[in-house]
Amino acid sequence: VGYPEALSDPSYRGQILVLTYPLIGNYGVPGHNIFDELGLPKNFESDGIHISGLVVSSYSHDHSHWASNGPLGEWLADNNIPGIFGVDTR
């Protein structure tokens, strides 16, 4: 499970999510138009972000992945979700 799945997981609704993996954002956010054989979103747990905030140690401003639809920071900003990086999340 990657960060798109974690941020869109309804079980995290209203929580501030702290990710301990040392690098977040490097593959961007995949498109919402990729579905599995059952018609469910392939890279997300639901149709939107459910967390209230995101805390990461190191954020990659440059993303690179064939399925990327845009950067993580832009997805967060578009959904009015605050995020902070540069925090020791160990």
PDB file of C-alpha atoms in Angstrom:
ATOM      1  CA  VAL A   1       0.000   0.000   0.000  1.00  0.00           C
ATOM      2  CA  GLY A   2       1.306   3.413  -0.912  1.00  0.00           C
ATOM      3  CA  TYR A   3       0.442   6.902   0.221  1.00  0.00           C
ATOM      4  CA  PRO A   4      -2.473   7.373  -2.258  1.00  0.00           C
ATOM      5  CA  GLU A   5      -4.190   4.363  -0.698  1.00  0.00           C
ATOM      6  CA  ALA A   6      -3.453   5.535   2.853  1.00  0.00           C
ATOM      7  CA  LEU A   7      -4.716   9.084   2.282  1.00  0.00           C
ATOM      8  CA  SER A   8      -7.923   7.820   0.663  1.00  0.00           C
ATOM      9  CA  ASP A   9      -8.638   5.158   3.309  1.00  0.00           C
ATOM     10  CA  PRO A  10     -11.938   6.021   5.057  1.00  0.00           C
ATOM     11  CA  SER A  11     -10.677   4.468   8.308  1.00  0.00           C
ATOM     12  CA  TYR A  12      -8.331   7.484   8.663  1.00  0.00           C
ATOM     13  CA  ARG A  13     -11.175  10.035   8.387  1.00  0.00           C
ATOM     14  CA  GLY A  14     -10.425  13.138  10.428  1.00  0.00           C
ATOM     15  CA  GLN A  15      -6.979  12.001  11.564  1.00  0.00           C
ATOM     16  CA  ILE A  16      -3.559  13.545  11.021  1.00  0.00           C
ATOM     17  CA  LEU A  17      -1.536  10.875   9.255  1.00  0.00           C
ATOM     18  CA  VAL A  18       2.190  10.604  10.045  1.00  0.00           C
ATOM     19  CA  LEU A  19       4.152   8.587   7.475  1.00  0.00           C
ATOM     20  CA  THR A  20       7.460   7.138   8.658  1.00  0.00           C
ATOM     21  CA  TYR A  21       8.815   6.140   5.241  1.00  0.00           C
ATOM     22  CA  PRO A  22      11.755   8.482   4.574  1.00  0.00           C
ATOM     23  CA  LEU A  23      10.670   9.743   1.126  1.00  0.00           C
ATOM     24  CA  ILE A  24       7.115  10.675   0.156  1.00  0.00           C
ATOM     25  CA  GLY A  25       5.861  12.184  -3.094  1.00  0.00           C
ATOM     26  CA  ASN A  26       8.435  10.691  -5.444  1.00  0.00           C
ATOM     27  CA  TYR A  27       5.884   8.924  -7.657  1.00  0.00           C
ATOM     28  CA  GLY A  28       3.184  11.593  -7.542  1.00  0.00           C
ATOM     29  CA  VAL A  29      -0.492  10.691  -7.471  1.00  0.00           C
ATOM     30  CA  PRO A  30      -1.938   8.269 -10.022  1.00  0.00           C
ATOM     31  CA  GLY A  31      -4.951   9.144 -12.132  1.00  0.00           C
ATOM     32  CA  HIS A  32      -8.387   8.519 -10.673  1.00  0.00           C
ATOM     33  CA  ASN A  33      -9.512   6.948 -13.936  1.00  0.00           C
ATOM     34  CA  ILE A  34      -7.683   3.603 -13.499  1.00  0.00           C
ATOM     35  CA  PHE A  35     -10.011   0.819 -12.342  1.00  0.00           C
ATOM     36  CA  ASP A  36      -9.645  -2.876 -11.568  1.00  0.00           C
ATOM     37  CA  GLU A  37     -11.731  -5.689 -13.066  1.00  0.00           C
ATOM     38  CA  LEU A  38     -14.547  -4.990 -10.569  1.00  0.00           C
ATOM     39  CA  GLY A  39     -14.726  -1.313 -11.491  1.00  0.00           C
ATOM     40  CA  LEU A  40     -13.131  -0.136  -8.244  1.00  0.00           C
ATOM     41  CA  PRO A  41     -10.350   2.497  -8.156  1.00  0.00           C
ATOM     42  CA  LYS A  42      -7.080   0.614  -8.620  1.00  0.00           C
ATOM     43  CA  ASN A  43      -4.807   2.973  -6.685  1.00  0.00           C
ATOM     44  CA  PHE A  44      -7.167   4.405  -4.071  1.00  0.00           C
ATOM     45  CA  GLU A  45      -9.304   3.085  -1.223  1.00  0.00           C
ATOM     46  CA  SER A  46     -12.149   5.521  -1.975  1.00  0.00           C
ATOM     47  CA  ASP A  47     -13.014   8.501  -4.155  1.00  0.00           C
ATOM     48  CA  GLY A  48     -11.296  11.164  -2.043  1.00  0.00           C
ATOM     49  CA  ILE A  49      -8.860  12.087   0.706  1.00  0.00           C
ATOM     50  CA  HIS A  50     -10.115  11.288   4.198  1.00  0.00           C
ATOM     51  CA  ILE A  51      -7.233  12.469   6.400  1.00  0.00           C
ATOM     52  CA  SER A  52      -7.227  15.921   8.005  1.00  0.00           C
ATOM     53  CA  GLY A  53      -3.475  16.498   7.672  1.00  0.00           C
ATOM     54  CA  LEU A  54      -0.229  14.866   6.560  1.00  0.00           C
ATOM     55  CA  VAL A  55       3.176  14.829   8.280  1.00  0.00           C
ATOM     56  CA  VAL A  56       6.238  13.413   6.489  1.00  0.00           C
ATOM     57  CA  SER A  57       9.973  13.421   7.015  1.00  0.00           C
ATOM     58  CA  SER A  58      11.129  14.107   3.474  1.00  0.00           C
ATOM     59  CA  TYR A  59       8.928  15.312   0.608  1.00  0.00           C
ATOM     60  CA  SER A  60       9.976  14.952  -3.020  1.00  0.00           C
ATOM     61  CA  HIS A  61       8.911  18.010  -5.014  1.00  0.00           C
ATOM     62  CA  ASP A  62       9.832  16.163  -8.208  1.00  0.00           C
ATOM     63  CA  HIS A  63       7.693  13.150  -9.031  1.00  0.00           C
ATOM     64  CA  SER A  64       8.220  10.587 -11.749  1.00  0.00           C
ATOM     65  CA  HIS A  65       5.996   7.630 -12.592  1.00  0.00           C
ATOM     66  CA  TRP A  66       4.221   6.558 -15.752  1.00  0.00           C
ATOM     67  CA  ALA A  67       0.816   6.552 -14.014  1.00  0.00           C
ATOM     68  CA  SER A  68       1.286   9.897 -12.251  1.00  0.00           C
ATOM     69  CA  ASN A  69      -1.457  12.452 -12.753  1.00  0.00           C
ATOM     70  CA  GLY A  70       0.263  15.158 -10.696  1.00  0.00           C
ATOM     71  CA  PRO A  71       2.262  15.882  -7.555  1.00  0.00           C
ATOM     72  CA  LEU A  72       1.148  14.890  -4.066  1.00  0.00           C
ATOM     73  CA  GLY A  73       1.332  18.484  -2.813  1.00  0.00           C
ATOM     74  CA  GLU A  74      -1.061  19.638  -5.518  1.00  0.00           C
ATOM     75  CA  TRP A  75      -3.547  16.854  -4.671  1.00  0.00           C
ATOM     76  CA  LEU A  76      -3.424  17.857  -1.011  1.00  0.00           C
ATOM     77  CA  ALA A  77      -3.838  21.570  -1.839  1.00  0.00           C
ATOM     78  CA  ASP A  78      -6.736  20.890  -4.217  1.00  0.00           C
ATOM     79  CA  ASN A  79      -8.504  19.119  -1.338  1.00  0.00           C
ATOM     80  CA  ASN A  80      -7.581  21.716   1.339  1.00  0.00           C
ATOM     81  CA  ILE A  81      -5.495  19.205   3.285  1.00  0.00           C
ATOM     82  CA  PRO A  82      -2.523  20.737   5.145  1.00  0.00           C
ATOM     83  CA  GLY A  83       0.799  18.977   5.004  1.00  0.00           C
ATOM     84  CA  ILE A  84       4.184  19.481   6.604  1.00  0.00           C
ATOM     85  CA  PHE A  85       7.581  17.964   5.892  1.00  0.00           C
ATOM     86  CA  GLY A  86      11.001  18.165   7.513  1.00  0.00           C
ATOM     87  CA  VAL A  87       9.748  16.505  10.677  1.00  0.00           C
ATOM     88  CA  ASP A  88      11.551  13.578  12.308  1.00  0.00           C
ATOM     89  CA  THR A  89       8.836  10.912  11.998  1.00  0.00           C
ATOM     90  CA  ARG A  90      10.875   7.991  13.307  1.00  0.00           C
TER      91      ARG A  90
END
